[in-house]
CSV table of C-alpha atoms and ligand atoms in Angstrom, one decimal:
chain,number,residue,atom,x,y,z
A,176,MET,CA,-93.1,-5.0,-23.8
A,177,GLY,CA,-92.3,-7.5,-27.0
A,178,ASP,CA,-90.9,-7.3,-30.1
A,179,VAL,CA,-92.2,-5.0,-32.7
A,180,LEU,CA,-93.5,-7.3,-35.5
A,181,TYR,CA,-94.2,-5.5,-39.0
A,182,ILE,CA,-96.2,-8.0,-41.8
A,183,VAL,CA,-94.9,-6.8,-44.6
A,184,VAL,CA,-97.4,-7.4,-47.8
A,185,PRO,CA,-97.1,-6.2,-51.9
A,186,CYS,CA,-100.3,-5.6,-53.3
A,187,TYR,CA,-100.4,-5.5,-56.6
A,188,ASN,CA,-104.8,-4.9,-58.7
A,189,GLU,CA,-105.1,-7.2,-55.6
A,190,GLU,CA,-108.6,-4.5,-54.3
A,191,GLU,CA,-110.6,-8.0,-54.3
A,192,VAL,CA,-108.7,-9.8,-51.9
A,193,LEU,CA,-107.8,-7.0,-49.8
A,194,PRO,CA,-110.7,-6.9,-46.7
A,195,GLU,CA,-109.8,-10.1,-46.5
A,196,THR,CA,-106.1,-10.1,-45.6
A,197,ALA,CA,-106.7,-7.3,-43.5
A,198,LYS,CA,-109.8,-8.8,-41.4
A,199,ARG,CA,-107.1,-11.8,-40.7
A,200,LEU,CA,-103.6,-10.4,-40.2
A,201,LYS,CA,-105.3,-8.0,-38.3
A,202,ALA,CA,-107.1,-11.2,-35.7
A,203,LYS,CA,-103.9,-12.5,-36.3
A,204,LEU,CA,-101.9,-9.5,-35.0
A,205,SER,CA,-104.0,-9.6,-31.9
A,206,ALA,CA,-104.4,-12.8,-30.9
A,207,LEU,CA,-100.5,-12.4,-30.7
A,208,THR,CA,-100.4,-9.1,-28.3
A,209,ALA,CA,-102.8,-11.4,-26.3
A,210,ALA,CA,-99.9,-13.7,-26.3
A,211,GLY,CA,-97.6,-11.0,-25.2
A,212,LYS,CA,-96.0,-12.3,-27.4
A,213,ILE,CA,-95.4,-9.6,-30.0
A,214,SER,CA,-96.2,-5.9,-28.7
A,215,PRO,CA,-98.7,-3.7,-29.7
A,216,GLU,CA,-96.7,-1.3,-31.3
A,217,SER,CA,-96.8,-3.7,-34.4
A,218,ARG,CA,-98.4,-2.9,-37.4
A,219,VAL,CA,-99.3,-4.5,-41.2
A,220,LEU,CA,-97.9,-3.3,-43.7
A,221,PHE,CA,-98.5,-3.1,-46.9
A,222,VAL,CA,-97.1,-2.0,-49.9
A,223,ASN,CA,-99.0,-0.7,-53.2
A,224,ASP,CA,-96.9,-1.2,-56.4
A,225,GLY,CA,-98.2,0.3,-58.8
A,226,SER,CA,-101.8,-0.7,-58.9
A,227,ARG,CA,-104.2,0.2,-61.9
A,228,ASP,CA,-107.0,-1.2,-59.0
A,229,LYS,CA,-108.6,0.9,-56.2
A,230,THR,CA,-105.7,-1.1,-54.0
A,231,TRP,CA,-104.3,2.6,-52.2
A,232,GLU,CA,-107.6,3.7,-52.0
A,233,GLU,CA,-108.2,0.2,-50.0
A,234,ILE,CA,-105.4,1.1,-47.6
A,235,CYS,CA,-106.1,3.9,-47.3
A,236,ALA,CA,-109.0,3.6,-45.5
A,237,LEU,CA,-107.5,0.8,-43.4
A,238,HIS,CA,-105.5,2.6,-42.1
A,239,ARG,CA,-107.6,6.3,-41.7
A,240,ALA,CA,-109.7,3.4,-40.2
A,241,GLU,CA,-107.4,1.1,-37.6
A,242,ALA,CA,-103.8,2.3,-36.3
A,243,VAL,CA,-102.9,-1.7,-37.5
A,244,PHE,CA,-103.1,-0.7,-40.9
A,245,SER,CA,-100.2,1.0,-42.5
A,246,GLY,CA,-98.7,1.6,-46.0
A,247,VAL,CA,-95.9,2.5,-48.8
A,248,ASP,CA,-96.8,3.7,-51.7
A,249,LEU,CA,-94.1,3.3,-55.0
A,250,SER,CA,-94.4,5.7,-57.6
A,251,ARG,CA,-95.5,2.9,-59.8
A,252,ASN,CA,-95.0,-0.4,-60.7
A,253,ARG,CA,-91.2,-2.4,-59.6
A,254,GLY,CA,-92.5,-6.0,-59.8
A,255,HIS,CA,-92.9,-8.6,-56.1
A,256,GLN,CA,-89.0,-8.3,-55.6
A,257,ASN,CA,-88.9,-4.8,-55.5
A,258,ALA,CA,-91.9,-3.4,-53.6
A,259,LEU,CA,-90.6,-6.3,-50.9
A,260,LEU,CA,-88.3,-4.3,-50.9
A,261,ALA,CA,-89.1,-1.1,-50.4
A,262,GLY,CA,-92.1,-2.2,-48.4
A,263,LEU,CA,-88.5,-4.3,-45.3
A,264,MET,CA,-86.6,-1.2,-45.5
A,265,THR,CA,-89.9,0.6,-44.1
A,266,ALA,CA,-90.3,-1.4,-41.9
A,267,MET,CA,-86.3,-2.0,-40.8
A,268,GLU,CA,-87.0,1.4,-39.0
A,269,ARG,CA,-90.0,0.8,-37.6
A,270,CYS,CA,-89.6,-3.4,-35.6
A,271,ASP,CA,-87.4,-5.6,-34.5
A,272,MET,CA,-88.8,-8.5,-37.1
A,273,ALA,CA,-91.0,-8.2,-40.1
A,274,ILE,CA,-92.3,-11.6,-41.8
A,275,SER,CA,-92.6,-10.9,-45.4
A,276,MET,CA,-96.0,-12.6,-47.4
A,277,ASP,CA,-98.3,-12.8,-50.0
A,278,ALA,CA,-101.3,-10.8,-50.0
A,279,ASP,CA,-104.1,-13.5,-51.9
A,280,LEU,CA,-103.9,-15.6,-48.5
A,281,GLN,CA,-101.9,-18.8,-50.2
A,282,ASP,CA,-99.8,-19.1,-47.3
A,283,ASP,CA,-100.7,-19.9,-44.5
A,284,VAL,CA,-101.1,-16.7,-42.0
A,285,ASP,CA,-101.0,-19.4,-39.2
A,286,ALA,CA,-97.6,-20.3,-39.7
A,287,VAL,CA,-96.7,-16.9,-38.0
A,288,ASP,CA,-97.0,-18.3,-35.0
A,289,ALA,CA,-94.0,-20.7,-35.1
A,290,MET,CA,-92.2,-17.8,-37.2
A,291,VAL,CA,-92.5,-15.7,-34.2
A,292,ASP,CA,-91.8,-18.2,-31.6
A,293,LYS,CA,-88.3,-19.5,-33.4
A,294,TYR,CA,-87.8,-15.6,-33.9
A,295,HIS,CA,-87.8,-15.6,-29.7
A,296,GLU,CA,-86.0,-18.5,-29.9
A,297,GLY,CA,-82.8,-16.6,-31.8
A,298,CYS,CA,-83.9,-17.0,-35.1
A,299,ASP,CA,-82.6,-14.4,-36.9
A,300,ILE,CA,-84.2,-15.2,-40.4
A,301,VAL,CA,-87.2,-18.2,-40.8
A,302,TYR,CA,-88.0,-19.5,-44.0
A,303,GLY,CA,-91.5,-20.9,-44.5
A,304,VAL,CA,-91.7,-23.9,-46.3
A,305,ARG,CA,-94.7,-25.6,-48.2
A,306,SER,CA,-94.6,-28.5,-48.2
A,307,SER,CA,-97.0,-30.0,-50.1
A,308,ARG,CA,-98.0,-28.6,-53.4
A,309,LYS,CA,-101.2,-30.4,-53.9
A,310,LYS,CA,-103.6,-27.3,-53.8
A,311,ASP,CA,-101.6,-25.9,-57.0
A,312,THR,CA,-102.4,-27.4,-60.7
A,313,PHE,CA,-100.1,-30.4,-62.3
A,314,PHE,CA,-98.6,-27.3,-64.9
A,315,LYS,CA,-97.7,-24.8,-61.2
A,316,ARG,CA,-96.5,-28.2,-59.6
A,317,PHE,CA,-93.9,-28.8,-62.6
A,318,THR,CA,-92.7,-25.3,-63.8
A,319,ALA,CA,-92.0,-24.2,-60.1
A,320,GLU,CA,-90.8,-27.7,-58.4
A,321,GLY,CA,-88.4,-27.7,-62.0
A,322,PHE,CA,-87.8,-24.3,-60.9
A,323,TYR,CA,-85.8,-25.0,-57.9
A,324,ARG,CA,-83.9,-28.3,-59.2
A,325,VAL,CA,-82.9,-25.9,-62.5
A,326,MET,CA,-82.2,-23.1,-60.2
A,327,ASN,CA,-80.2,-25.2,-57.9
A,328,ALA,CA,-78.3,-27.1,-60.6
A,329,LEU,CA,-77.2,-23.9,-62.4
A,330,GLY,CA,-75.3,-22.8,-59.3
A,331,ALA,CA,-78.2,-20.2,-57.2
A,332,GLU,CA,-78.7,-21.8,-54.8
A,333,THR,CA,-82.0,-21.5,-52.5
A,334,VAL,CA,-84.4,-22.8,-49.6
A,335,PHE,CA,-86.5,-25.0,-51.3
A,336,ASN,CA,-89.7,-25.0,-52.5
A,337,HIS,CA,-89.0,-21.7,-50.3
A,338,ALA,CA,-90.7,-18.1,-52.4
A,339,ASP,CA,-90.7,-15.4,-49.9
A,340,TYR,CA,-93.0,-16.7,-46.6
A,341,ARG,CA,-90.3,-15.7,-43.8
A,342,LEU,CA,-89.3,-13.8,-40.4
A,343,MET,CA,-86.4,-11.4,-41.0
A,344,SER,CA,-85.4,-10.3,-37.6
A,345,ARG,CA,-83.7,-6.2,-37.1
A,346,ARG,CA,-80.2,-7.2,-37.3
A,347,ALA,CA,-80.8,-9.8,-40.4
A,348,LEU,CA,-82.7,-6.6,-42.5
A,349,GLU,CA,-80.1,-4.0,-41.8
A,350,GLY,CA,-77.9,-6.9,-43.9
A,351,LEU,CA,-80.2,-7.4,-46.8
A,352,ALA,CA,-79.7,-3.2,-46.9
A,353,GLN,CA,-76.5,-3.9,-47.2
A,354,PHE,CA,-76.9,-5.6,-50.6
A,355,ARG,CA,-77.0,-3.2,-53.7
A,356,GLU,CA,-77.4,-5.2,-56.1
A,357,VAL,CA,-80.5,-3.7,-59.0
A,358,ASN,CA,-81.0,-7.2,-59.8
A,359,LEU,CA,-82.8,-7.9,-57.2
A,360,PHE,CA,-83.8,-12.2,-56.8
A,361,LEU,CA,-85.1,-11.7,-52.3
A,362,ARG,CA,-84.7,-15.8,-52.3
A,363,GLY,CA,-81.1,-16.1,-53.2
A,364,ILE,CA,-79.3,-13.0,-51.5
A,365,VAL,CA,-81.5,-13.8,-48.4
A,366,PRO,CA,-79.4,-17.5,-47.8
A,367,MET,CA,-76.5,-15.5,-47.6
A,368,ILE,CA,-77.1,-13.1,-45.0
A,369,GLY,CA,-76.8,-16.1,-42.6
A,370,TYR,CA,-77.4,-15.7,-38.6
A,371,ASN,CA,-79.8,-18.3,-37.1
A,372,THR,CA,-82.3,-19.6,-40.0
A,373,ALA,CA,-84.6,-21.7,-39.3
A,374,VAL,CA,-87.5,-23.2,-40.9
A,375,VAL,CA,-91.3,-23.7,-40.3
A,376,GLU,CA,-93.7,-25.7,-43.2
A,377,TYR,CA,-97.6,-24.9,-44.3
A,378,GLU,CA,-99.5,-25.9,-46.5
A,379,ARG,CA,-100.5,-23.2,-48.8
A,380,GLY,CA,-104.0,-23.0,-50.1
A,381,GLU,CA,-104.9,-21.5,-53.4
A,382,ARG,CA,-105.2,-17.9,-54.4
A,383,PHE,CA,-108.1,-16.4,-52.3
A,384,ALA,CA,-109.3,-14.1,-54.9
A,385,GLY,CA,-108.0,-12.8,-58.0
A,386,GLU,CA,-106.2,-13.9,-60.1
A,387,SER,CA,-101.9,-14.9,-60.5
A,388,LYS,CA,-99.8,-12.4,-60.7
A,389,TYR,CA,-97.3,-14.3,-63.1
A,390,PRO,CA,-97.7,-16.3,-65.5
A,391,LEU,CA,-94.7,-18.9,-67.1
A,392,LYS,CA,-93.5,-15.9,-69.1
A,393,LYS,CA,-93.1,-14.0,-65.5
A,394,MET,CA,-91.5,-17.2,-64.1
A,395,LEU,CA,-88.9,-17.8,-67.1
A,396,SER,CA,-87.4,-14.6,-66.5
A,397,PHE,CA,-87.6,-14.2,-63.0
A,398,ALA,CA,-86.3,-18.1,-63.0
A,399,MET,CA,-83.2,-16.4,-66.0
A,400,GLU,CA,-83.1,-13.8,-63.5
A,401,GLY,CA,-82.2,-15.9,-60.7
A,402,ILE,CA,-80.4,-17.0,-61.8
A,403,THR,CA,-77.7,-14.9,-63.3
A,404,SER,CA,-78.0,-13.4,-60.1
A,405,LEU,CA,-76.7,-15.9,-58.3
A,406,SER,CA,-74.3,-17.5,-60.4
A,407,THR,CA,-72.0,-17.8,-63.1
A,408,LYS,CA,-72.1,-21.5,-64.2
A,409,PRO,CA,-73.9,-21.4,-67.0
A,410,ILE,CA,-70.5,-18.8,-68.5
A,411,ARG,CA,-68.6,-22.2,-67.1
A,412,TYR,CA,-70.5,-23.5,-69.1
A,413,VAL,CA,-70.1,-22.4,-72.5
A,414,THR,CA,-66.5,-22.4,-71.5
A,415,ALA,CA,-67.0,-27.0,-70.8
A,416,LEU,CA,-68.8,-26.4,-74.2
A,417,GLY,CA,-66.4,-25.0,-75.4
A,418,VAL,CA,-64.3,-27.7,-75.1
A,419,LEU,CA,-66.6,-31.0,-75.5
A,420,VAL,CA,-67.2,-29.1,-79.3
A,421,PHE,CA,-62.8,-29.3,-80.2
A,422,ILE,CA,-63.0,-32.3,-78.8
A,423,VAL,CA,-65.4,-33.5,-81.4
A,424,ALA,CA,-63.3,-31.8,-84.3
A,425,ILE,CA,-60.6,-33.1,-83.4
A,426,ALA,CA,-62.1,-36.0,-83.3
A,427,MET,CA,-64.3,-34.9,-86.7
A,428,LEU,CA,-60.2,-33.8,-88.6
A,429,ILE,CA,-58.7,-37.1,-87.4
A,430,TYR,CA,-61.0,-39.4,-89.2
A,431,SER,CA,-60.9,-37.7,-92.4
A,432,VAL,CA,-58.0,-38.0,-92.1
A,433,VAL,CA,-58.3,-41.7,-92.1
A,434,ARG,CA,-60.7,-41.7,-94.7
A,435,TRP,CA,-58.5,-40.1,-97.1
A,436,ALA,CA,-55.2,-42.4,-95.9
A,437,LEU,CA,-57.8,-45.0,-97.2
A,438,GLY,CA,-58.5,-43.8,-100.0
A,439,GLU,CA,-62.0,-43.3,-99.9
A,440,THR,CA,-63.7,-40.1,-100.8
A,441,ILE,CA,-65.1,-38.0,-98.5
A,442,LEU,CA,-68.5,-37.9,-97.7
A,443,GLY,CA,-69.6,-33.8,-97.8
A,444,TRP,CA,-72.9,-32.3,-98.4
A,445,ALA,CA,-75.2,-33.5,-94.9
A,446,SER,CA,-72.0,-33.2,-93.1
A,447,LEU,CA,-70.1,-30.6,-93.8
A,448,ILE,CA,-74.9,-28.7,-92.8
A,449,CYS,CA,-74.9,-30.2,-89.8
A,450,SER,CA,-71.6,-28.9,-88.6
A,451,ILE,CA,-72.3,-25.5,-89.2
A,452,TRP,CA,-75.8,-25.0,-87.4
A,453,ALA,CA,-74.6,-26.9,-84.8
A,454,ILE,CA,-71.7,-24.7,-83.7
A,455,GLY,CA,-74.0,-21.8,-85.0
A,456,GLY,CA,-75.8,-22.8,-82.6
A,457,LEU,CA,-73.4,-23.3,-80.6
A,458,ILE,CA,-71.6,-19.9,-81.0
A,459,LEU,CA,-75.0,-18.2,-80.8
A,460,LEU,CA,-76.1,-20.1,-77.8
A,461,SER,CA,-73.5,-18.4,-76.1
A,462,LEU,CA,-73.3,-15.5,-76.8
A,463,GLY,CA,-76.8,-14.6,-75.1
A,464,VAL,CA,-75.9,-16.4,-71.8
A,465,ILE,CA,-72.9,-14.2,-71.7
A,466,GLY,CA,-75.0,-10.8,-72.9
A,467,GLU,CA,-76.8,-12.2,-69.9
A,468,TYR,CA,-74.7,-10.9,-67.8
A,469,ILE,CA,-73.3,-8.4,-70.2
A,470,GLY,CA,-77.1,-6.7,-69.5
A,471,LYS,CA,-76.8,-8.0,-66.1
A,472,ILE,CA,-73.0,-5.4,-65.5
A,473,TYR,CA,-74.8,-3.1,-67.7
A,474,LEU,CA,-77.9,-2.4,-64.9
A,475,GLU,CA,-76.1,-2.9,-62.0
A,476,THR,CA,-73.7,0.3,-63.2
A,477,LYS,CA,-75.9,2.6,-63.6
A,478,GLY,CA,-76.7,1.9,-60.1
A,479,ARG,CA,-80.9,3.6,-60.7
A,480,PRO,CA,-82.3,3.5,-57.3
A,481,ARG,CA,-85.1,0.4,-57.0
A,482,PHE,CA,-88.0,1.7,-56.5
A,483,LEU,CA,-89.2,5.2,-54.7
A,484,ILE,CA,-91.6,5.5,-52.3
A,485,ARG,CA,-94.9,8.6,-53.5
A,486,GLU,CA,-96.5,8.4,-49.9
A,487,VAL,CA,-95.5,5.8,-46.3
A,488,LEU,CA,-99.1,5.9,-44.1
A,489,GLU,CA,-97.8,6.5,-40.5
A,490,ASP,CA,-99.2,7.4,-37.4
A,491,GLY,CA,-97.8,7.2,-33.8
A,492,VAL,CA,-94.5,6.6,-34.7
A,493,GLU,CA,-93.4,9.4,-34.3
A,494,GLU,CA,-95.3,9.5,-30.4
A,495,LYS,CA,-93.8,5.4,-29.7
A,496,GLY,CA,-90.1,6.7,-28.0
A,497,PRO,CA,-86.9,4.3,-28.4
A,498,ARG,CA,-87.8,0.6,-29.1
A,499,THR,CA,-86.7,-2.1,-25.7
B,260,LIG,N1,-97.2,-8.0,-56.8
B,260,LIG,C1,-96.5,-7.3,-56.3
B,260,LIG,N2,-95.8,-6.5,-57.5
B,260,LIG,C2,-95.9,-6.5,-59.1
B,260,LIG,C3,-96.8,-8.6,-58.6
B,260,LIG,C4,-97.4,-9.0,-58.0
B,260,LIG,O1,-96.3,-6.6,-55.4
B,260,LIG,O2,-95.3,-6.4,-60.1
B,260,LIG,C5,-97.9,-9.3,-55.8
B,260,LIG,C6,-98.9,-9.0,-56.1
B,260,LIG,O3,-100.4,-8.9,-54.3
B,260,LIG,C7,-99.2,-10.8,-54.8
B,260,LIG,C8,-97.8,-11.8,-54.7
B,260,LIG,O4,-96.8,-9.6,-55.7
B,260,LIG,O5,-99.0,-10.1,-52.7
B,260,LIG,C9,-97.8,-13.0,-55.1
B,260,LIG,O6,-97.8,-12.6,-56.9
B,260,LIG,P1,-98.5,-13.2,-57.2
B,260,LIG,O7,-99.8,-14.2,-56.0
B,260,LIG,O8,-99.6,-13.2,-59.0
B,260,LIG,O9,-98.4,-14.9,-57.3
B,260,LIG,P2,-98.1,-16.4,-57.5
B,260,LIG,O10,-98.0,-17.3,-56.3
B,260,LIG,O11,-99.0,-16.3,-58.6
B,260,LIG,O12,-96.4,-16.7,-57.8
B,261,LIG,MG1,-100.1,-16.1,-54.7
């Protein structure tokens, strides 16, 4: 018998796409099972992230109709990353490998085959990387690619153009479970797990239906989250800034003394007011950067749960017995 695959799909207000997603994922699992690559016990695990529409009702209906669909209902909306983690942690106890995927069918379902092949070749983590962004709007492409560049420049190493479409073996999931941080940025944490990794390229399509839950504002805060939870480089930059400003101040001092020695009047107002504003701005900026980290520390020390599960839909798990 093959290895059990769980496809984990976080869903937030996705009632419009869910039936189509379910249909395609089921077809994919059947094909892989028929090819003997995965066990017939494999499942599609939908995570309902506190949706306000009929998403959970639909997941329940799918589960009632077919055992291949199971679901996790979170206690409230916790955001994409936490929802994904909830799904992966639920899958961890039940699967040999898990693939995470968005509900909107933007990730090419056919890349699953290549991922599973890589798993059988001995990879623990397989990253889905989009080969191009032709189908994105210019704005989304520009902001998203800028996102990866800025992230890397600020010391947050991520896989370029890889979102959260990836395969993880059970061993990798168990590794992930040991990262206890509350400020969750999965695509930065997963590369830290290590083991054998591979990359599978795919073409990312448009959203099948519904609209993006990542407007610019959320993307910016997501980027901030990523940078501050992966790297302390910004604090280093604050130090560098301090040194730079100090050097400028020394230069100004020398200049002023020389002008004074030459008996020239020292010009005042404009340079003074500019310096005051510039220095004030830099101080506030630096405080903001440091404050960002203090906020992180504050949240981490509380150690609040990252998600709470209201209900898990599953059947047949108990009768399954030990896995091979
Ligand atoms: N999502 C979620 N909780 C949220 C927001 C989004 O579980 O609070 C899910 C959403 O249902 C989708 C995935 O995260 O499956 C990615 O969201 P979306 O497609 O809106 O982002 P984009 O592809 O535009 O970056
Ligand atoms: Mg999407």
